[in-house]
XYZ file of C-alpha atoms in Angstrom:
348
model
C 76.349 20.390 -83.899
C 79.140 21.864 -85.318
C 80.845 20.221 -88.433
C 84.391 19.943 -85.680
C 81.699 18.461 -82.918
C 81.341 21.954 -81.070
C 77.561 21.827 -78.912
C 75.206 24.700 -79.973
C 73.147 25.873 -77.616
C 71.322 28.502 -78.280
C 68.035 26.684 -77.988
C 66.365 22.833 -77.389
C 63.109 22.002 -78.849
C 61.319 19.651 -76.212
C 61.015 16.876 -79.372
C 64.562 16.554 -79.944
C 65.015 16.132 -75.852
C 62.377 12.947 -76.846
C 64.318 11.763 -79.340
C 67.449 11.385 -78.185
C 66.123 9.802 -74.862
C 65.084 7.053 -77.761
C 68.552 7.352 -79.163
C 69.869 6.611 -75.958
C 68.136 3.818 -75.127
C 68.930 2.501 -78.893
C 72.779 2.977 -78.243
C 71.559 1.071 -74.751
C 70.425 -2.026 -77.095
C 72.781 -2.040 -79.091
C 75.159 -2.755 -76.932
C 76.443 1.052 -76.199
C 77.777 0.609 -72.204
C 77.840 4.470 -71.359
C 75.737 5.564 -68.792
C 72.376 5.759 -71.270
C 70.082 4.203 -68.209
C 70.924 7.837 -66.278
C 70.227 9.850 -68.851
C 67.321 8.506 -70.378
C 65.713 8.829 -66.940
C 67.264 12.239 -66.241
C 66.365 13.652 -69.762
C 62.394 12.411 -69.067
C 62.192 13.921 -66.017
C 63.913 17.221 -66.636
C 61.567 17.557 -69.651
C 58.392 16.615 -67.329
C 59.636 19.083 -65.020
C 60.201 22.108 -67.377
C 58.506 21.229 -70.170
C 55.051 20.646 -69.126
C 52.722 23.846 -69.161
C 50.154 23.759 -66.667
C 47.607 22.879 -68.946
C 49.046 19.646 -69.806
C 50.532 20.220 -72.617
C 54.462 20.555 -73.048
C 56.257 23.151 -74.795
C 57.805 24.056 -77.843
C 61.150 25.301 -77.017
C 63.530 25.090 -73.875
C 66.646 27.641 -73.126
C 69.866 26.242 -71.866
C 68.673 26.764 -68.278
C 65.646 24.474 -69.314
C 63.258 27.326 -68.320
C 60.975 28.195 -71.145
C 62.479 29.793 -74.440
C 58.361 29.032 -76.767
C 55.418 28.385 -74.448
C 53.504 27.536 -77.654
C 52.108 23.722 -77.710
C 52.037 21.506 -81.016
C 50.720 18.078 -82.164
C 54.171 17.178 -83.159
C 55.867 17.812 -80.274
C 53.227 16.018 -78.322
C 53.517 13.130 -79.788
C 57.095 12.630 -79.122
C 56.854 13.278 -76.121
C 54.582 10.371 -75.993
C 57.105 8.294 -77.572
C 59.698 9.505 -75.292
C 57.216 8.553 -72.135
C 56.794 4.694 -74.139
C 60.481 4.354 -74.677
C 62.005 5.217 -71.297
C 58.840 3.581 -69.361
C 59.907 0.538 -71.514
C 63.859 0.245 -70.861
C 63.553 1.922 -67.241
C 60.106 -0.291 -66.380
C 59.351 2.831 -65.005
C 54.819 2.377 -64.903
C 54.972 6.636 -63.867
C 55.846 7.051 -66.962
C 53.092 5.377 -68.977
C 50.980 7.106 -66.234
C 52.048 10.752 -67.720
C 51.501 9.088 -71.257
C 48.122 8.488 -70.424
C 47.439 11.923 -68.855
C 48.812 13.652 -71.816
C 46.903 11.820 -73.922
C 43.664 12.920 -72.131
C 44.662 16.417 -72.599
C 44.825 16.159 -76.226
C 41.494 14.299 -77.195
C 39.910 16.731 -74.482
C 41.062 19.742 -76.995
C 42.742 18.703 -80.144
C 40.392 15.723 -81.271
C 38.496 16.741 -84.793
C 35.463 15.620 -85.732
C 36.697 14.524 -88.884
C 38.981 12.134 -87.406
C 42.397 12.434 -85.967
C 43.346 15.744 -84.031
C 44.149 19.396 -84.416
C 47.552 20.605 -84.590
C 47.409 23.498 -82.241
C 49.083 26.903 -82.135
C 51.888 26.750 -84.135
C 51.111 25.520 -87.646
C 48.985 26.771 -90.064
C 44.911 24.886 -88.744
C 43.603 25.307 -92.282
C 45.847 22.506 -93.499
C 45.792 19.366 -92.127
C 49.141 17.317 -91.971
C 49.417 13.598 -92.155
C 52.690 13.911 -90.260
C 52.122 14.462 -86.564
C 50.093 11.579 -86.904
C 52.295 9.404 -88.166
C 54.529 10.126 -85.496
C 51.273 9.915 -82.616
C 50.880 6.200 -84.974
C 54.713 6.023 -83.876
C 54.467 6.642 -80.033
C 51.398 4.633 -79.330
C 52.746 1.483 -80.704
C 56.375 2.042 -78.523
C 53.826 2.535 -75.305
C 51.486 -0.699 -76.412
C 54.111 -2.544 -76.775
C 55.698 -1.099 -73.498
C 53.369 -1.497 -71.329
C 50.482 -3.914 -73.055
C 47.685 -1.235 -72.292
C 45.028 -1.557 -74.617
C 44.408 2.291 -74.961
C 47.630 2.397 -77.056
C 47.097 -0.155 -79.106
C 43.889 0.910 -79.654
C 44.932 4.365 -80.662
C 47.736 3.084 -82.656
C 45.054 1.293 -84.799
C 43.049 4.182 -84.871
C 44.975 6.340 -86.375
C 46.566 2.918 -88.939
C 43.333 3.163 -89.717
C 42.889 7.078 -90.787
C 45.968 6.637 -92.743
C 44.644 3.588 -94.851
C 41.133 4.854 -95.534
C 41.747 8.979 -95.710
C 45.180 9.769 -96.635
C 46.803 7.415 -99.391
C 46.055 8.215 -102.633
C 43.590 5.093 -103.938
C 45.589 5.380 -107.561
C 49.446 5.890 -107.462
C 49.101 3.787 -103.719
C 51.072 7.830 -102.262
C 50.663 8.735 -99.277
C 49.407 12.639 -99.455
C 51.296 15.188 -96.912
C 48.299 17.571 -97.405
C 44.571 18.128 -96.686
C 41.799 20.211 -95.825
C 39.233 19.935 -92.752
C 37.456 16.814 -94.039
C 40.843 14.574 -94.613
C 40.149 15.704 -98.793
C 43.350 16.235 -100.096
C 44.695 19.725 -100.658
C 43.741 21.805 -104.067
C 46.177 22.242 -106.888
C 49.163 20.511 -106.496
C 49.700 21.099 -103.340
C 46.808 17.884 -102.136
C 49.134 15.305 -105.269
C 52.777 15.955 -103.049
C 54.298 12.814 -101.396
C 57.126 12.061 -100.106
C 58.801 9.283 -100.412
C 60.571 9.011 -96.952
C 57.469 9.468 -95.294
C 56.309 6.761 -97.616
C 58.730 4.602 -96.227
C 58.171 5.455 -92.745
C 54.827 4.263 -92.954
C 55.006 1.821 -94.328
C 57.884 0.861 -91.816
C 55.311 1.277 -89.003
C 52.357 -0.855 -90.907
C 55.088 -3.438 -91.288
C 55.190 -3.488 -87.701
C 51.520 -3.560 -87.257
C 51.001 -6.517 -89.600
C 53.373 -8.720 -87.241
C 50.335 -8.422 -84.733
C 48.434 -9.940 -87.759
C 46.306 -6.542 -88.725
C 44.302 -7.036 -91.695
C 44.349 -4.840 -94.691
C 48.414 -3.860 -93.040
C 51.078 -5.857 -96.092
C 49.113 -4.366 -98.712
C 49.251 -0.562 -97.489
C 53.001 -1.409 -96.273
C 53.337 -2.678 -100.378
C 51.635 -0.042 -102.306
C 53.427 3.134 -100.273
C 56.734 1.203 -100.919
C 56.164 0.312 -103.967
C 55.512 4.345 -104.895
C 58.641 5.525 -102.872
C 61.017 2.626 -104.532
C 59.414 3.745 -107.613
C 59.485 7.809 -108.566
C 61.452 8.799 -105.168
C 64.925 7.420 -105.744
C 67.263 9.437 -107.549
C 69.289 6.807 -109.501
C 72.699 8.571 -110.317
C 72.995 10.076 -106.284
C 71.798 6.460 -105.201
C 69.594 8.336 -102.146
C 65.736 8.930 -101.831
C 64.475 12.370 -102.769
C 62.622 14.930 -101.232
C 59.250 15.061 -102.733
C 57.259 14.336 -105.816
C 54.135 14.517 -107.107
C 51.368 11.112 -107.798
C 52.171 11.351 -111.176
C 56.517 10.607 -110.056
C 57.020 13.770 -111.243
C 59.369 15.800 -108.959
C 58.885 18.555 -107.323
C 61.837 18.795 -104.992
C 64.634 16.714 -105.572
C 67.199 17.741 -103.311
C 67.934 14.562 -100.581
C 67.128 15.077 -96.537
C 69.600 12.822 -94.359
C 66.282 11.450 -92.810
C 64.834 9.509 -95.900
C 67.750 7.792 -95.883
C 66.731 5.551 -92.989
C 63.606 4.996 -93.770
C 64.479 3.957 -96.728
C 66.608 1.318 -94.560
C 64.120 0.914 -92.073
C 61.816 -0.398 -94.002
C 64.002 -2.548 -96.277
C 65.057 -4.546 -93.414
C 61.639 -5.179 -92.049
C 60.310 -6.323 -95.149
C 63.161 -8.485 -95.367
C 62.227 -10.402 -92.528
C 58.863 -11.106 -93.781
C 59.061 -11.151 -97.824
C 63.531 -12.999 -97.642
C 63.457 -11.358 -100.798
C 66.838 -10.419 -103.074
C 64.798 -7.110 -103.874
C 64.715 -6.210 -100.152
C 67.876 -7.036 -99.132
C 69.422 -5.217 -101.936
C 67.431 -2.479 -101.090
C 69.286 -3.129 -97.862
C 72.487 -2.585 -99.046
C 71.620 0.632 -101.535
C 69.714 2.485 -98.771
C 72.642 1.863 -96.492
C 74.937 3.044 -99.256
C 73.022 6.257 -99.672
C 72.749 7.075 -96.106
C 76.423 6.454 -95.483
C 77.274 9.230 -97.669
C 75.566 11.468 -94.816
C 78.267 11.230 -92.502
C 81.754 12.701 -92.648
C 84.668 11.361 -94.295
C 86.840 12.510 -91.062
C 84.354 11.871 -88.635
C 82.167 9.429 -88.983
C 79.867 10.556 -85.837
C 78.566 13.462 -87.295
C 76.257 14.431 -90.589
C 75.299 16.697 -93.084
C 71.766 17.067 -93.217
C 70.634 18.555 -96.801
C 72.589 17.079 -100.197
C 72.011 19.324 -103.415
C 70.173 18.316 -106.511
C 74.646 18.198 -107.560
C 75.402 15.859 -104.997
C 76.942 18.808 -103.243
C 75.672 19.199 -99.201
C 74.493 22.409 -97.846
C 76.784 23.939 -95.045
C 75.832 23.961 -92.010
C 75.393 22.982 -88.169
C 74.137 19.417 -88.086
C 71.180 18.896 -86.107
C 70.233 17.012 -83.575
C 67.090 15.741 -84.397
C 69.019 13.622 -86.866
C 70.225 11.668 -84.466
C 66.962 9.956 -83.611
C 66.543 8.730 -87.353
C 70.217 7.208 -88.010
C 69.448 5.258 -84.289
C 65.828 3.423 -85.194
C 68.154 3.164 -88.717
C 71.047 1.085 -87.765
C 69.028 -0.110 -84.559
C 67.034 -2.094 -87.593
C 70.239 -2.630 -88.831
C 70.817 -4.629 -85.806
C 68.515 -7.240 -86.442
C 70.389 -7.942 -89.073
C 72.496 -9.310 -87.115
C 71.680 -13.285 -88.186
C 71.585 -12.567 -91.529
C 74.788 -11.019 -91.713
C 76.400 -13.317 -95.108
C 73.202 -12.894 -97.146
C 73.902 -8.969 -96.494
C 77.231 -9.660 -97.318
C 76.222 -11.376 -100.776
C 74.029 -8.188 -101.230
C 76.432 -5.453 -100.515
């Protein structure tokens, strides 16, 4: 949307449609009385009917009439379709969405399984570089599907991705989550193989915290390591925000700060506070929320800026709809602190 609240309908990315499905469910759970169930059901069925290719993969973009605009298939997009199917299936009690998720997983496994673990990324990104990011969202999707459906296949898939992360994606010295890899999951050469995004460290840590609730061994240790690295090297004290990229030794690569790392910093702080009850985690909840609020327009709190420069100014651009999912998830985690409001107020 423009910063005046006018929608831009130039194109519709499939993964954003999937994210909006989550956002509507989160709003409904948080108490919104609008027609979120109807919106979720309609959008999910449009995605299945219009964005699905004959080979079972989902396309990258639709136009304003839900006709295919970019027919390429990407693992990142498939992960979010799986996530939407789990979210919508659970919220609406619609078993057919879980069945559709199994069908899509069949397609991914049959075509993109990689002999070194994980999956190939499809038809858009450079295949010579493997990335952690789509695998993180597969972890999120499988976890949501298992929680909503109880189907063992999804739980096993979530654990498999978590194990891939624990054994191959985390730098054993610094505890940082690495971003870029070769075919066999060895870090990419040079500085590219040492890049860590604090936001992704927080996001994976949040997922491991949730996995730890089921008694998964080593999950807390992985979360502790990634959270510690992100907090130690990834937060600019002057601006009070999580920055984009650092190296494993803490040197800053990209000191700008997008909106979404702020939400991931907040999410992991909340779930860790539930586990630890520590003052450190509680203060992080308050500090992360303060950092996130900088991105909302002062005159229109329902709109946001996405990219903060190193001097604290913002890049002038459209408000990306993709951010709503991050914001919704962070606020939903905050809602879990309703029983701890006095403690939160004391930290603020």
